[in-house]
Amino acid sequence: MKFCSNPASFLLVANFVLAADISEFVISPNSIAPLFDVDALPRSIPRRQKRSEICKVYPGDKNWPSDSEWSALNKTVGGALIKPVPRAAVCHSNWPQYYDPAKCTDLMANYNNHERRVADPTDLIYVYFQGLSCLPSTDPTTPCTTGGDPSYVVNVTTPEQISTVIKFAAKKKIRLIIKNTGHDTGGKSTGEGSLSIWTHNMKTIQWLPKYTTKYYTGPALKVGAGVSLDEFYQAADNHDVTVVGGECSTVGVAGGYSAGGGHSPVGGLFGMGADNIVELTAVLPNGTHITATTGSNPELFWAFRGGGGATFGVVTSITVKARPKIHVTISTWSFGTAANNITNSTFWQAARVYLEHVTTIADSGSQAFAQIRPATGGLTFSMTSFVAPNKTVAEYDTLMAPFFSKILTLGISVTQNTTFHPSFLGGWQRAFPKISQPWNPEKQVVASGSRLIPRKNFEQPKLFNQTFSTLQNIVDLGYGFIFYAQKNEAHAGVDNAINPAYRKSAVFLILSGSYPQNASAVEVNVVRDQVTKVIVPILKAVTPGSGTYMNEADIREEGWQQSFFGSNYARLLKLKKEVDPNSIFWAKTAVGSENWYIQNDHGLPEVGTGRLCRKL
Ligand SMILES: *[C@@H]1O[C@H](CO)[C@@H](O)[C@H](O)[C@H]1NC(C)=O
Ligand SMILES: *[C@@H]1O[C@H](CO)[C@@H](O)[C@H](O)[C@H]1NC(C)=O
Ligand SMILES: *[C@@H]1O[C@H](CO)[C@@H](O)[C@H](O)[C@H]1NC(C)=O
Ligand SMILES: *[C@@H]1O[C@H](CO)[C@@H](O)[C@H](O)[C@H]1NC(C)=O
Ligand SMILES: *[C@@H]1O[C@H](CO)[C@@H](O)[C@H](O)[C@H]1NC(C)=O
Ligand SMILES: *[C@@H]1O[C@H](CO)[C@@H](O)[C@H](O)[C@H]1NC(C)=O
Ligand SMILES: *[C@@H]1O[C@H](CO)[C@@H](O)[C@H](O)[C@H]1NC(C)=O
Ligand SMILES: *[C@@H]1O[C@H](CO)[C@@H](O)[C@H](O)[C@H]1NC(C)=O
Ligand SMILES: *[C@@H]1O[C@H](CO)[C@@H](O)[C@H](O)[C@H]1NC(C)=O
């Protein structure tokens, strides 16, 4: 199965029911007591004031903006303010204005159509973060609440609107979030009681054949914040060039993708997504709209490229290098104990041969995206998509021949499906097709953890053996994993905040545990704790000092500051304090987020329901 068409590989869903109606969350001192010891605060501050000092203003609070204040904001932003309604309200009779059985049937048939999710003001690709508080159902009496969704959304199209919204949130001390496409495994694009800046409709695309600055001269593409990956790749193709973006079509290139660094099918050839940005525009926490390049606002320019999303402001556009047009070869294939009638031991010998080959694959500039999984009574290895940029089929065959001939001696004969595409766009469309799947209440879902595995782990014989045993051990414990073999070195002249661990890696690996969608919070935590506290640490033990890719990681990652940012953390934190001293922007695992937490007591801290408070 293809990665992008397999939401189970990231869709984190559980059917724990959250008491998420906003009225039930109006905070009382007692309800915050288990998480925050109010009585330990200095006695001289009256209780009410203490709360407002430590928490963002929340619906139901005395200081929550009045209807007329919302209305005034709406006028200022030209009528772009939306009071969001959950997408699945059409299935629930407690939303009489929206309940519509025919629309519900249509929603169920297209529940995992990712383009539709992206077009909704609040819906996410990973609905877990919304609290699963309004799911499709054939029983209209099942509850539907707004859960972890924002209170209001501004459908922005201009930097001026964004500036207005930021200033409003700052003045009213309410929680502010950014949603672009909602293709976000870090839960940054939702939050109960927040005001959301929805950048999806900032769709401008500008072709700049003669972009010229002191730092880069050549063709470039300037894209607005809301441009999605397929629009980005299509625009480049229209001008006979190649641009660096991600894998799945609903990734928002100028959003969290670039802010997190951005791995790419063509990254081995052209560098990572953020490496290709030559200029960007953004609205800062004080509402100022800036242009950042190597020469102008250089520190912010450095930080916006790798320092993480929802941290330093709202990026409104990026200008990226347009690379030469390339052809691409794509290959898919698999082998396994059942398909090839081999023992587990032979399977692992073949997997070992593959792992011995990953540095060669990485050095070729390719991205090999594969999976190793336990299967009924045995094991499978699938090459989900081998992307060989600027290679012919013959060149790809030469690259992989040593691997295939070695495993043939183990009795493993593989039928490959290899195709040549004259332009990258066609190859990408084959490798990462769009997703549309119906609602499936029976789906097994996953909790993921990840790690960047340094190149030296594949080069030093003793360390290689330890790495190999570790991967085998993880699978023996019942965990499948997906992994990219790829290099992501910094090209000459590139200086940005991308996690230094990325530069030294040859493999990025994501493993996952699974649980039924209707697992209770307690059951979900058993699976998540195992991933966070047992399995990921096994990988960390063989990759000390490395890290992971923040955009595809365990949201409960322990020591995320080091794992996601490495040695850049201190510098990023210093800048965060300068640019956003009042934490206008906050997101879990974002730089400077550690003194804040979401008050809720359902046991799932990453779910966006609850009041956002600062620990004193
Ligand atoms: C904002 O104004 C527009 C245009 O007047 C209106 O359609 C919309 O319903 C308003 N939004 C809210 C939340 O009231
Ligand atoms: C958001 O704004 C765009 C551009 O003005 C408009 O086309 C679109 O219908 C709006 N979407 C919603 C959900 O209001
Ligand atoms: C599978 O391999 C075993 C042992 O090599 C052999 O006895 C058996 O006939 C094979 N089965 C098939 C279906 O090829
Ligand atoms: C693609 O390969 C050709 C040779 O086959 C080479 O001339 C060209 O520079 C390569 N392009 C890139 C972007 O690496
Ligand atoms: C190879 O893959 C393509 C695209 O996924 C598919 O259309 C085609 O049927 C496959 N060919 C074979 C022989 O399986
Ligand atoms: C690595 O493992 C292989 C296979 O078990 C063994 O032959 C080799 O001696 C080991 N190398 C080192 C350096 O431990
Ligand atoms: C082969 O490995 C799988 C996955 O770890 C395991 O479930 C199975 O029991 C193993 N089979 C044998 C014969 O050891
Ligand atoms: C979860 O769903 C399965 C099948 O859909 C059902 O058998 C089971 O009873 C459900 N568990 C709970 C706790 O609702
Ligand atoms: C806004 O913040 C930036 C970065 O901290 C700063 O350079 C700029 O002067 C500020 N603008 C205003 C109007 O305060």
mmCIF file of C-alpha atoms in Angstrom, residues 207-448:
data_model
loop_
_atom_site.group_PDB
_atom_site.id
_atom_site.type_symbol
_atom_site.label_atom_id
_atom_site.label_comp_id
_atom_site.label_asym_id
_atom_site.label_seq_id
_atom_site.Cartn_x
_atom_site.Cartn_y
_atom_site.Cartn_z
ATOM 1 C CA TRP A 207 6.901 32.532 -11.529
ATOM 2 C CA LEU A 208 10.099 34.585 -11.249
ATOM 3 C CA PRO A 209 12.368 33.517 -14.132
ATOM 4 C CA LYS A 210 14.992 36.137 -13.304
ATOM 5 C CA TYR A 211 14.983 36.364 -9.521
ATOM 6 C CA THR A 212 18.086 38.261 -8.483
ATOM 7 C CA THR A 213 19.611 39.087 -5.124
ATOM 8 C CA LYS A 214 23.131 39.120 -3.791
ATOM 9 C CA TYR A 215 22.480 35.609 -2.469
ATOM 10 C CA TYR A 216 20.774 33.859 -5.363
ATOM 11 C CA THR A 217 20.329 34.610 -9.012
ATOM 12 C CA GLY A 218 18.199 32.320 -11.112
ATOM 13 C CA PRO A 219 14.659 31.157 -11.658
ATOM 14 C CA ALA A 220 12.416 30.993 -8.594
ATOM 15 C CA LEU A 221 8.853 30.231 -7.624
ATOM 16 C CA LYS A 222 7.077 32.357 -5.035
ATOM 17 C CA VAL A 223 4.123 30.638 -3.395
ATOM 18 C CA GLY A 224 1.566 31.792 -0.848
ATOM 19 C CA ALA A 225 1.128 30.125 2.520
ATOM 20 C CA GLY A 226 -1.833 28.009 1.412
ATOM 21 C CA VAL A 227 -0.337 26.439 -1.697
ATOM 22 C CA SER A 228 -0.463 22.670 -1.370
ATOM 23 C CA LEU A 229 2.099 20.249 -2.633
ATOM 24 C CA ASP A 230 0.275 19.193 -5.767
ATOM 25 C CA GLU A 231 -0.306 22.844 -6.742
ATOM 26 C CA PHE A 232 3.390 23.533 -6.086
ATOM 27 C CA TYR A 233 4.664 20.620 -8.182
ATOM 28 C CA GLN A 234 2.147 21.357 -10.937
ATOM 29 C CA ALA A 235 3.248 25.015 -11.132
ATOM 30 C CA ALA A 236 6.893 23.970 -11.425
ATOM 31 C CA ASP A 237 6.038 21.470 -14.128
ATOM 32 C CA ASN A 238 4.171 24.155 -16.073
ATOM 33 C CA HIS A 239 7.429 26.129 -16.233
ATOM 34 C CA ASP A 240 9.628 23.093 -16.984
ATOM 35 C CA VAL A 241 11.463 23.215 -13.671
ATOM 36 C CA THR A 242 11.601 21.108 -10.484
ATOM 37 C CA VAL A 243 10.951 22.339 -6.947
ATOM 38 C CA VAL A 244 11.660 20.664 -3.627
ATOM 39 C CA GLY A 245 8.596 19.670 -1.608
ATOM 40 C CA GLY A 246 7.295 16.728 0.382
ATOM 41 C CA GLU A 247 5.602 13.435 -0.386
ATOM 42 C CA CYS A 248 1.852 13.633 0.286
ATOM 43 C CA SER A 249 -0.299 15.921 -1.858
ATOM 44 C CA THR A 250 -1.931 17.740 1.076
ATOM 45 C CA VAL A 251 1.329 18.925 2.617
ATOM 46 C CA GLY A 252 1.366 22.745 2.811
ATOM 47 C CA VAL A 253 4.813 23.648 1.521
ATOM 48 C CA ALA A 254 5.113 27.136 3.039
ATOM 49 C CA GLY A 255 3.709 26.011 6.394
ATOM 50 C CA GLY A 256 4.946 23.510 8.937
ATOM 51 C CA TYR A 257 6.627 21.530 6.181
ATOM 52 C CA SER A 258 9.323 24.124 5.516
ATOM 53 C CA ALA A 259 9.405 25.300 9.120
ATOM 54 C CA GLY A 260 10.293 21.753 10.168
ATOM 55 C CA GLY A 261 12.975 21.354 7.498
ATOM 56 C CA GLY A 262 11.048 19.361 4.913
ATOM 57 C CA HIS A 263 12.209 16.021 3.567
ATOM 58 C CA SER A 264 11.584 15.462 -0.107
ATOM 59 C CA PRO A 265 11.713 12.776 -2.795
ATOM 60 C CA VAL A 266 14.297 14.992 -4.539
ATOM 61 C CA GLY A 267 16.052 16.074 -1.324
ATOM 62 C CA GLY A 268 19.050 13.851 -1.990
ATOM 63 C CA LEU A 269 19.715 15.780 -5.175
ATOM 64 C CA PHE A 270 18.670 19.344 -4.296
ATOM 65 C CA GLY A 271 18.710 19.553 -0.479
ATOM 66 C CA MET A 272 15.771 19.722 1.900
ATOM 67 C CA GLY A 273 12.708 21.922 1.428
ATOM 68 C CA ALA A 274 13.926 24.665 3.758
ATOM 69 C CA ASP A 275 17.365 24.618 2.101
ATOM 70 C CA ASN A 276 15.765 25.818 -1.124
ATOM 71 C CA ILE A 277 14.061 28.910 0.307
ATOM 72 C CA VAL A 278 15.785 32.114 -0.782
ATOM 73 C CA GLU A 279 13.269 34.565 0.636
ATOM 74 C CA LEU A 280 10.143 34.502 2.757
ATOM 75 C CA THR A 281 7.530 36.875 4.090
ATOM 76 C CA ALA A 282 5.926 36.519 7.500
ATOM 77 C CA VAL A 283 3.803 38.338 10.050
ATOM 78 C CA LEU A 284 5.570 38.465 13.407
ATOM 79 C CA PRO A 285 3.972 38.207 16.870
ATOM 80 C CA ASN A 286 3.866 42.031 17.077
ATOM 81 C CA GLY A 287 1.875 42.180 13.847
ATOM 82 C CA THR A 288 4.706 43.465 11.643
ATOM 83 C CA HIS A 289 4.874 42.022 8.134
ATOM 84 C CA ILE A 290 8.477 41.361 7.180
ATOM 85 C CA THR A 291 10.552 40.055 4.336
ATOM 86 C CA ALA A 292 13.402 37.804 5.388
ATOM 87 C CA THR A 293 16.462 36.827 3.387
ATOM 88 C CA THR A 294 20.088 36.163 4.187
ATOM 89 C CA GLY A 295 20.551 39.931 4.149
ATOM 90 C CA SER A 296 17.326 41.152 5.745
ATOM 91 C CA ASN A 297 16.124 39.853 9.127
ATOM 92 C CA PRO A 298 18.803 37.161 8.874
ATOM 93 C CA GLU A 299 18.197 35.621 12.292
ATOM 94 C CA LEU A 300 14.486 35.156 11.609
ATOM 95 C CA PHE A 301 15.309 33.887 8.131
ATOM 96 C CA TRP A 302 17.558 31.295 9.756
ATOM 97 C CA ALA A 303 14.910 30.301 12.314
ATOM 98 C CA PHE A 304 11.908 30.093 9.981
ATOM 99 C CA ARG A 305 13.805 27.422 8.026
ATOM 100 C CA GLY A 306 13.976 24.495 10.435
ATOM 101 C CA GLY A 307 13.033 26.106 13.754
ATOM 102 C CA GLY A 308 9.508 24.633 13.697
ATOM 103 C CA GLY A 309 5.996 25.829 12.890
ATOM 104 C CA ALA A 310 3.704 28.135 14.909
ATOM 105 C CA THR A 311 6.633 29.680 16.781
ATOM 106 C CA PHE A 312 8.055 32.893 15.320
ATOM 107 C CA GLY A 313 5.030 34.115 13.380
ATOM 108 C CA VAL A 314 2.921 33.273 10.346
ATOM 109 C CA VAL A 315 4.800 32.694 7.115
ATOM 110 C CA THR A 316 2.780 34.282 4.310
ATOM 111 C CA SER A 317 4.924 33.258 1.329
ATOM 112 C CA ILE A 318 8.137 31.504 0.439
ATOM 113 C CA THR A 319 10.323 32.000 -2.606
ATOM 114 C CA VAL A 320 12.203 28.869 -3.592
ATOM 115 C CA LYS A 321 14.900 28.007 -6.094
ATOM 116 C CA ALA A 322 13.499 26.552 -9.299
ATOM 117 C CA ARG A 323 15.757 23.623 -10.127
ATOM 118 C CA PRO A 324 16.311 22.189 -13.599
ATOM 119 C CA LYS A 325 13.711 19.864 -15.009
ATOM 120 C CA ILE A 326 14.607 16.245 -14.302
ATOM 121 C CA HIS A 327 13.305 12.855 -15.306
ATOM 122 C CA VAL A 328 12.725 10.266 -12.619
ATOM 123 C CA THR A 329 12.554 6.505 -12.241
ATOM 124 C CA ILE A 330 10.143 5.007 -9.732
ATOM 125 C CA SER A 331 10.226 1.415 -8.561
ATOM 126 C CA THR A 332 8.068 -0.646 -6.223
ATOM 127 C CA TRP A 333 8.673 -4.238 -5.146
ATOM 128 C CA SER A 334 8.473 -6.507 -2.135
ATOM 129 C CA PHE A 335 9.532 -9.833 -0.695
ATOM 130 C CA GLY A 336 8.506 -11.762 2.360
ATOM 131 C CA THR A 337 8.453 -15.056 4.189
ATOM 132 C CA ALA A 338 5.100 -16.046 2.689
ATOM 133 C CA ALA A 339 5.561 -14.652 -0.825
ATOM 134 C CA ASN A 340 9.047 -16.127 -1.248
ATOM 135 C CA ASN A 341 8.675 -19.227 0.924
ATOM 136 C CA ILE A 342 11.654 -18.307 3.066
ATOM 137 C CA THR A 343 12.342 -18.597 6.788
ATOM 138 C CA ASN A 344 12.535 -15.639 9.123
ATOM 139 C CA SER A 345 16.262 -16.153 9.245
ATOM 140 C CA THR A 346 16.618 -15.890 5.466
ATOM 141 C CA PHE A 347 14.335 -12.859 5.489
ATOM 142 C CA TRP A 348 16.630 -11.099 7.939
ATOM 143 C CA GLN A 349 19.711 -12.012 5.934
ATOM 144 C CA ALA A 350 18.100 -10.261 2.953
ATOM 145 C CA ALA A 351 17.055 -7.282 5.057
ATOM 146 C CA ARG A 352 20.654 -7.072 6.230
ATOM 147 C CA VAL A 353 21.870 -6.996 2.638
ATOM 148 C CA TYR A 354 19.483 -4.094 2.028
ATOM 149 C CA LEU A 355 20.739 -2.214 5.086
ATOM 150 C CA GLU A 356 24.303 -2.729 3.849
ATOM 151 C CA HIS A 357 23.196 -0.971 0.660
ATOM 152 C CA VAL A 358 21.503 2.122 2.130
ATOM 153 C CA THR A 359 24.520 4.420 2.028
ATOM 154 C CA THR A 360 24.960 3.592 -1.667
ATOM 155 C CA ILE A 361 21.299 4.436 -2.251
ATOM 156 C CA ALA A 362 21.651 7.656 -0.272
ATOM 157 C CA ASP A 363 24.792 8.662 -2.156
ATOM 158 C CA SER A 364 22.981 8.222 -5.462
ATOM 159 C CA GLY A 365 20.643 11.093 -4.522
ATOM 160 C CA SER A 366 17.652 8.755 -4.367
ATOM 161 C CA GLN A 367 14.950 8.408 -1.768
ATOM 162 C CA ALA A 368 14.067 4.781 -1.023
ATOM 163 C CA PHE A 369 10.954 4.595 1.069
ATOM 164 C CA ALA A 370 10.478 1.058 2.414
ATOM 165 C CA GLN A 371 8.694 -0.834 5.180
ATOM 166 C CA ILE A 372 9.536 -3.896 7.260
ATOM 167 C CA ARG A 373 6.567 -5.404 9.066
ATOM 168 C CA PRO A 374 5.595 -8.506 10.939
ATOM 169 C CA ALA A 375 2.970 -10.342 8.882
ATOM 170 C CA THR A 376 0.873 -13.345 9.866
ATOM 171 C CA GLY A 377 3.456 -15.798 11.184
ATOM 172 C CA GLY A 378 6.239 -14.119 9.224
ATOM 173 C CA LEU A 379 7.688 -10.914 7.827
ATOM 174 C CA THR A 380 7.418 -8.627 4.812
ATOM 175 C CA PHE A 381 9.713 -6.073 3.201
ATOM 176 C CA SER A 382 8.019 -3.596 0.845
ATOM 177 C CA MET A 383 9.667 -0.951 -1.257
ATOM 178 C CA THR A 384 6.702 1.400 -1.126
ATOM 179 C CA SER A 385 8.384 3.807 -3.501
ATOM 180 C CA PHE A 386 11.927 4.055 -4.690
ATOM 181 C CA VAL A 387 12.363 7.522 -6.179
ATOM 182 C CA ALA A 388 15.493 7.825 -8.330
ATOM 183 C CA PRO A 389 15.643 11.469 -9.439
ATOM 184 C CA ASN A 390 17.347 12.173 -12.753
ATOM 185 C CA LYS A 391 17.993 8.459 -13.314
ATOM 186 C CA THR A 392 16.999 6.285 -16.208
ATOM 187 C CA VAL A 393 15.673 2.778 -15.587
ATOM 188 C CA ALA A 394 19.067 1.402 -16.640
ATOM 189 C CA GLU A 395 20.826 3.640 -14.102
ATOM 190 C CA TYR A 396 18.416 2.561 -11.380
ATOM 191 C CA ASP A 397 18.951 -1.103 -12.296
ATOM 192 C CA THR A 398 22.721 -0.672 -12.096
ATOM 193 C CA LEU A 399 22.381 0.984 -8.699
ATOM 194 C CA MET A 400 20.289 -1.853 -7.270
ATOM 195 C CA ALA A 401 21.817 -4.837 -9.121
ATOM 196 C CA PRO A 402 24.284 -5.776 -6.344
ATOM 197 C CA PHE A 403 21.418 -5.973 -3.837
ATOM 198 C CA PHE A 404 19.142 -8.054 -6.048
ATOM 199 C CA SER A 405 21.876 -10.460 -7.083
ATOM 200 C CA LYS A 406 22.883 -11.050 -3.446
ATOM 201 C CA ILE A 407 19.364 -11.814 -2.317
ATOM 202 C CA LEU A 408 18.910 -14.084 -5.312
ATOM 203 C CA THR A 409 21.640 -16.279 -3.826
ATOM 204 C CA LEU A 410 19.395 -16.494 -0.735
ATOM 205 C CA GLY A 411 16.607 -17.844 -2.935
ATOM 206 C CA ILE A 412 14.715 -14.560 -3.145
ATOM 207 C CA SER A 413 13.555 -13.576 -6.581
ATOM 208 C CA VAL A 414 11.796 -10.216 -6.770
ATOM 209 C CA THR A 415 9.510 -8.842 -9.475
ATOM 210 C CA GLN A 416 9.979 -5.097 -9.681
ATOM 211 C CA ASN A 417 7.545 -2.582 -11.090
ATOM 212 C CA THR A 418 9.852 0.099 -12.425
ATOM 213 C CA THR A 419 8.618 3.038 -14.475
ATOM 214 C CA PHE A 420 10.320 5.962 -16.184
ATOM 215 C CA HIS A 421 8.777 9.446 -16.053
ATOM 216 C CA PRO A 422 10.066 12.254 -18.276
ATOM 217 C CA SER A 423 9.160 14.792 -15.585
ATOM 218 C CA PHE A 424 9.281 14.630 -11.779
ATOM 219 C CA LEU A 425 5.567 15.476 -11.504
ATOM 220 C CA GLY A 426 4.469 12.217 -13.136
ATOM 221 C CA GLY A 427 6.852 10.167 -11.029
ATOM 222 C CA TRP A 428 5.654 11.812 -7.852
ATOM 223 C CA GLN A 429 2.014 11.179 -8.796
ATOM 224 C CA ARG A 430 2.795 7.494 -9.155
ATOM 225 C CA ALA A 431 4.859 7.272 -5.966
ATOM 226 C CA PHE A 432 2.490 9.232 -3.713
ATOM 227 C CA PRO A 433 -1.079 9.100 -5.003
ATOM 228 C CA LYS A 434 -3.886 11.161 -3.484
ATOM 229 C CA ILE A 435 -6.038 9.667 -0.773
ATOM 230 C CA SER A 436 -9.736 9.049 -0.704
ATOM 231 C CA GLN A 437 -11.123 6.391 1.586
ATOM 232 C CA PRO A 438 -14.453 5.968 3.319
ATOM 233 C CA TRP A 439 -15.078 6.102 7.041
ATOM 234 C CA ASN A 440 -14.042 2.816 8.631
ATOM 235 C CA PRO A 441 -14.933 2.286 12.284
ATOM 236 C CA GLU A 442 -12.986 -1.011 12.364
ATOM 237 C CA LYS A 443 -9.650 0.498 11.444
ATOM 238 C CA GLN A 444 -6.589 -0.384 13.507
ATOM 239 C CA VAL A 445 -4.714 2.791 14.168
ATOM 240 C CA VAL A 446 -1.214 3.681 15.184
ATOM 241 C CA ALA A 447 0.935 5.605 17.647
ATOM 242 C CA SER A 448 4.249 6.560 16.059
#
